[in-house]
Amino acid sequence: MPNRSRVIPFPGVEAELPPILRVEGLGLSRGGRRVLDEVELSLPPYGITVLMGPNGAGKSLLLRCMAGLVEPDRGAVFTALGAAPAALVFQSPVLLNRSVAGNLRHALRLARIPRRARAERLDDLLMLAGLGDQATAPARTLSGGEQQRLAIVRALAAAPKLLLLDEPTSSLDPAATAEIERLIARTADDGVKVVLVTHDRAQAERMAEDVAFLHGGQVREHGAARSFFGQPASAEARAYLEGRLFV
Amino acid sequence: MQPFDGAFAQAFQLMVSADPALMQIVGLSLQVSLSAVVIACAIGMPLGAALAVLRFPGRRVISLFVSAAMGLPPVVVGLALYMAFSQAGPLAVLDLLYTPAAMIVAQTVLVTPIVAALTRSAVAGLMEEFDETLRALRASRGQRIATLLWEARPALLTAALAGLGRAFAEVGAVMIVGGNINHVTRVMTTSIALETSKGALELALALGIILLILSLAINAAAMGLRPRPLGLAYAK
Ligand SMILES: Nc1ncnc2c1ncn2[C@@H]1O[C@H](COP(=O)(O)OP(=O)(O)OP(=O)(O)O)[C@@H](O)[C@H]1O
Ligand SMILES: [Mg+2]
């Protein structure tokens, strides 16, 4: 029997609130290897949870499991999301070969937003992304930062309660990064729970309420951001933050 | 070269004067081939998309047969349909032999695998690119297929054109099931074959030139329909 008794302490202030999503004993094999192994994680219902960990730790796969796109081999993901499932923005988002507005209209249709509500929602999303002037431009001619903003608001088309973002700023300059961070912060302020994967420590410190650290397919620690950055509990997290973790 | 020059002159004469016999042949050709391509697209595009998107037993075998059928020799298709439609054949009751309808059936059989196979490969490629994104956006299976077909429209246009090229160019199948009957089942390619064998080059040449012009015109129109490429080597 795998060891299921390992308890990951639930971070700080929201401890009394029930989690919005709970991962229990999650295991996943890929290419004959266990890439996720007994993952335990509880997401507090509000704010931004940052997920960190070295390349290949399993962050992207864990997000896919949380979004229900990948069926785990073992364990389960429990959510209190009801009918509004988690939205996921991939590490390299794929936009349709249509205009900016066309991409959003398509997502609104898929999200089964009633026809008469769509025009207004479309305007809201364009404004939120700061892409009002580029509504008719082909989506694939946008800059990397603009494409990333479009991908994020496209994921918001379905009005999700949980937004999973996989390294949304990994290839962006500081100004574009700041815009994405503003967009994420606004989304979280609107009551959407956000999980943000990033390798950018400064970004994590700016954005995170709590941090989960994934290594070798396991959550090694999960705690309030301040304590994670001030005094990481695991040797791996310490090594990762100091840039001496080699996998 | 004297007889050839004369043949060219007469060919242009036939075309410029809109010779009724010539026009009838061209009209029937267009009718038969366009009908066949429309039917082939109606069958082949959903079939190709289904082969790309759906996972069902036998999918790979069907894909293999569809691909292989792209190279069906027209005379073999013609022969098989001839036997099916002939008096002793299983489809004799339809009474289609030596009618334009039989020619449409024959060309549909030749074109459908081309449309289906090209659609399948285009949609399969797009599926690699888009499927996870569409599933993350909670698209149903039908919505995913519809989105992929819409995104694939330049490739679908190419598939339809490839099918039309095949239909316009083939002789063997329409010759056998249509019989090349004057005013009834005589089309451009069968006339060219007949007139050339009789040594009457002018009509054959005129038809040949018209065939080329039609082909160019249809492809030019299709090029106008195609979206402009964005000139981006990456799709990020
Ligand atoms: N389809 C697959 N087949 C084989 N191995 C896979 C497959 N998908 C993922 N993996 C492996 O699973 C491990 C975790 O992958 P994942 O993409 O989740 O890492 P990550 O933490 O997101 O890394 P990065 O920071 O580089 O994005 C990697 O070692 C990867 O090679
Ligand atoms: Mg990743």
CSV table of C-alpha atoms in Angstrom, one decimal, chain A residues 46-187:
chain,number,residue,atom,x,y,z
A,46,TYR,CA,-9.3,32.4,-2.9
A,47,GLY,CA,-6.2,34.2,-4.0
A,48,ILE,CA,-3.3,33.0,-6.0
A,49,THR,CA,-1.5,29.7,-5.4
A,50,VAL,CA,1.9,29.5,-7.0
A,51,LEU,CA,3.2,26.2,-8.1
A,52,MET,CA,7.0,26.0,-8.4
A,53,GLY,CA,9.4,23.3,-9.2
A,54,PRO,CA,12.3,22.3,-11.5
A,55,ASN,CA,11.8,21.4,-15.2
A,56,GLY,CA,10.2,18.0,-15.5
A,57,ALA,CA,8.8,18.1,-11.9
A,58,GLY,CA,5.4,17.4,-13.3
A,59,LYS,CA,3.8,20.8,-12.9
A,60,SER,CA,2.2,20.9,-16.4
A,61,LEU,CA,0.8,17.4,-16.0
A,62,LEU,CA,-0.6,18.2,-12.5
A,63,LEU,CA,-2.4,21.2,-14.0
A,64,ARG,CA,-3.9,18.9,-16.7
A,65,CYS,CA,-5.1,16.5,-14.1
A,66,MET,CA,-6.6,19.4,-12.1
A,67,ALA,CA,-8.4,20.6,-15.3
A,68,GLY,CA,-9.7,17.1,-15.9
A,69,LEU,CA,-7.9,16.8,-19.2
A,70,VAL,CA,-5.8,13.9,-18.1
A,71,GLU,CA,-7.2,10.9,-16.1
A,72,PRO,CA,-4.8,10.0,-13.3
A,73,ASP,CA,-3.7,6.4,-12.9
A,74,ARG,CA,-4.2,6.5,-9.2
A,75,GLY,CA,-5.8,8.9,-6.7
A,76,ALA,CA,-8.3,11.6,-7.6
A,77,VAL,CA,-9.0,15.2,-7.9
A,78,PHE,CA,-11.9,16.5,-5.9
A,79,THR,CA,-13.4,19.9,-6.6
A,80,ALA,CA,-16.1,22.1,-5.2
A,81,LEU,CA,-16.5,23.7,-8.6
A,82,GLY,CA,-19.9,22.2,-9.7
A,83,ALA,CA,-20.8,23.0,-13.2
A,84,ALA,CA,-18.1,25.6,-13.8
A,85,PRO,CA,-15.0,23.5,-14.4
A,86,ALA,CA,-11.4,24.7,-14.1
A,87,ALA,CA,-10.0,26.6,-17.1
A,88,LEU,CA,-6.4,25.9,-18.2
A,89,VAL,CA,-4.1,28.1,-20.2
A,90,PHE,CA,-1.3,26.0,-21.6
A,91,GLN,CA,2.4,26.7,-21.5
A,92,SER,CA,2.3,27.6,-25.2
A,93,PRO,CA,-1.3,28.5,-26.0
A,94,VAL,CA,-2.7,27.7,-29.4
A,95,LEU,CA,-5.0,30.3,-31.0
A,96,LEU,CA,-7.4,29.6,-33.8
A,97,ASN,CA,-6.6,30.9,-37.2
A,98,ARG,CA,-9.2,33.7,-36.8
A,99,SER,CA,-9.4,37.3,-35.6
A,100,VAL,CA,-8.9,38.2,-32.0
A,101,ALA,CA,-12.7,38.7,-31.6
A,102,GLY,CA,-13.3,35.5,-33.6
A,103,ASN,CA,-11.3,33.5,-31.1
A,104,LEU,CA,-13.3,34.9,-28.2
A,105,ARG,CA,-16.6,34.4,-30.0
A,106,HIS,CA,-15.7,30.8,-30.6
A,107,ALA,CA,-14.9,30.3,-26.9
A,108,LEU,CA,-18.1,32.0,-25.8
A,109,ARG,CA,-20.0,29.7,-28.1
A,110,LEU,CA,-18.2,26.6,-26.7
A,111,ALA,CA,-19.0,28.0,-23.2
A,112,ARG,CA,-22.7,28.0,-24.1
A,113,ILE,CA,-23.1,31.6,-23.3
A,114,PRO,CA,-26.5,32.6,-24.6
A,115,ARG,CA,-26.4,34.4,-27.9
A,116,ARG,CA,-27.7,37.7,-26.7
A,117,ALA,CA,-25.2,37.9,-23.9
A,118,ARG,CA,-22.2,37.2,-26.1
A,119,ALA,CA,-21.6,40.7,-27.6
A,120,GLU,CA,-21.4,42.3,-24.2
A,121,ARG,CA,-19.2,39.5,-22.8
A,122,LEU,CA,-17.0,39.9,-25.9
A,123,ASP,CA,-16.5,43.6,-25.2
A,124,ASP,CA,-15.7,42.9,-21.5
A,125,LEU,CA,-13.1,40.3,-22.4
A,126,LEU,CA,-11.5,42.5,-25.0
A,127,MET,CA,-11.3,45.4,-22.5
A,128,LEU,CA,-9.9,43.1,-19.8
A,129,ALA,CA,-7.2,41.9,-22.2
A,130,GLY,CA,-6.5,45.5,-23.4
A,131,LEU,CA,-7.1,44.3,-26.9
A,132,GLY,CA,-10.0,46.5,-27.8
A,133,ASP,CA,-8.2,48.1,-30.7
A,134,GLN,CA,-7.0,44.8,-32.1
A,135,ALA,CA,-10.4,43.0,-32.2
A,136,THR,CA,-10.3,42.4,-35.9
A,137,ALA,CA,-6.6,41.6,-36.2
A,138,PRO,CA,-5.7,38.0,-37.0
A,139,ALA,CA,-4.9,36.4,-33.6
A,140,ARG,CA,-1.7,34.9,-34.9
A,141,THR,CA,-0.2,38.2,-35.9
A,142,LEU,CA,-0.3,39.5,-32.3
A,143,SER,CA,2.9,39.8,-30.2
A,144,GLY,CA,3.7,37.1,-27.7
A,145,GLY,CA,2.4,39.1,-24.8
A,146,GLU,CA,-0.8,40.0,-26.6
A,147,GLN,CA,-1.4,36.4,-27.6
A,148,GLN,CA,-0.9,35.3,-24.0
A,149,ARG,CA,-3.4,37.9,-22.8
A,150,LEU,CA,-5.9,36.7,-25.4
A,151,ALA,CA,-5.4,33.1,-24.3
A,152,ILE,CA,-6.1,34.1,-20.7
A,153,VAL,CA,-9.3,36.0,-21.4
A,154,ARG,CA,-10.4,33.2,-23.8
A,155,ALA,CA,-10.1,30.8,-20.9
A,156,LEU,CA,-12.2,33.3,-18.8
A,157,ALA,CA,-15.0,33.2,-21.5
A,158,ALA,CA,-16.7,30.3,-19.6
A,159,ALA,CA,-16.6,32.4,-16.3
A,160,PRO,CA,-14.6,29.7,-14.5
A,161,LYS,CA,-14.1,29.7,-10.7
A,162,LEU,CA,-10.6,28.3,-11.0
A,163,LEU,CA,-8.0,29.4,-13.5
A,164,LEU,CA,-4.9,27.4,-14.0
A,165,LEU,CA,-2.0,29.2,-15.7
A,166,ASP,CA,1.1,27.4,-16.9
A,167,GLU,CA,4.1,29.7,-17.1
A,168,PRO,CA,2.1,32.5,-18.8
A,169,THR,CA,5.1,35.0,-18.8
A,170,SER,CA,8.0,32.6,-19.5
A,171,SER,CA,8.9,34.3,-22.8
A,172,LEU,CA,7.8,37.8,-22.2
A,173,ASP,CA,9.6,41.1,-21.5
A,174,PRO,CA,9.2,42.9,-18.2
A,175,ALA,CA,6.5,45.3,-19.5
A,176,ALA,CA,4.4,42.5,-21.0
A,177,THR,CA,5.0,40.4,-17.9
A,178,ALA,CA,3.7,43.3,-15.8
A,179,GLU,CA,0.5,43.5,-17.9
A,180,ILE,CA,-0.1,39.8,-17.5
A,181,GLU,CA,0.4,40.1,-13.8
A,182,ARG,CA,-2.1,42.9,-13.7
A,183,LEU,CA,-4.6,40.8,-15.6
A,184,ILE,CA,-4.0,37.9,-13.2
A,185,ALA,CA,-4.4,40.0,-10.1
A,186,ARG,CA,-7.6,41.5,-11.4
A,187,THR,CA,-9.0,38.1,-12.2
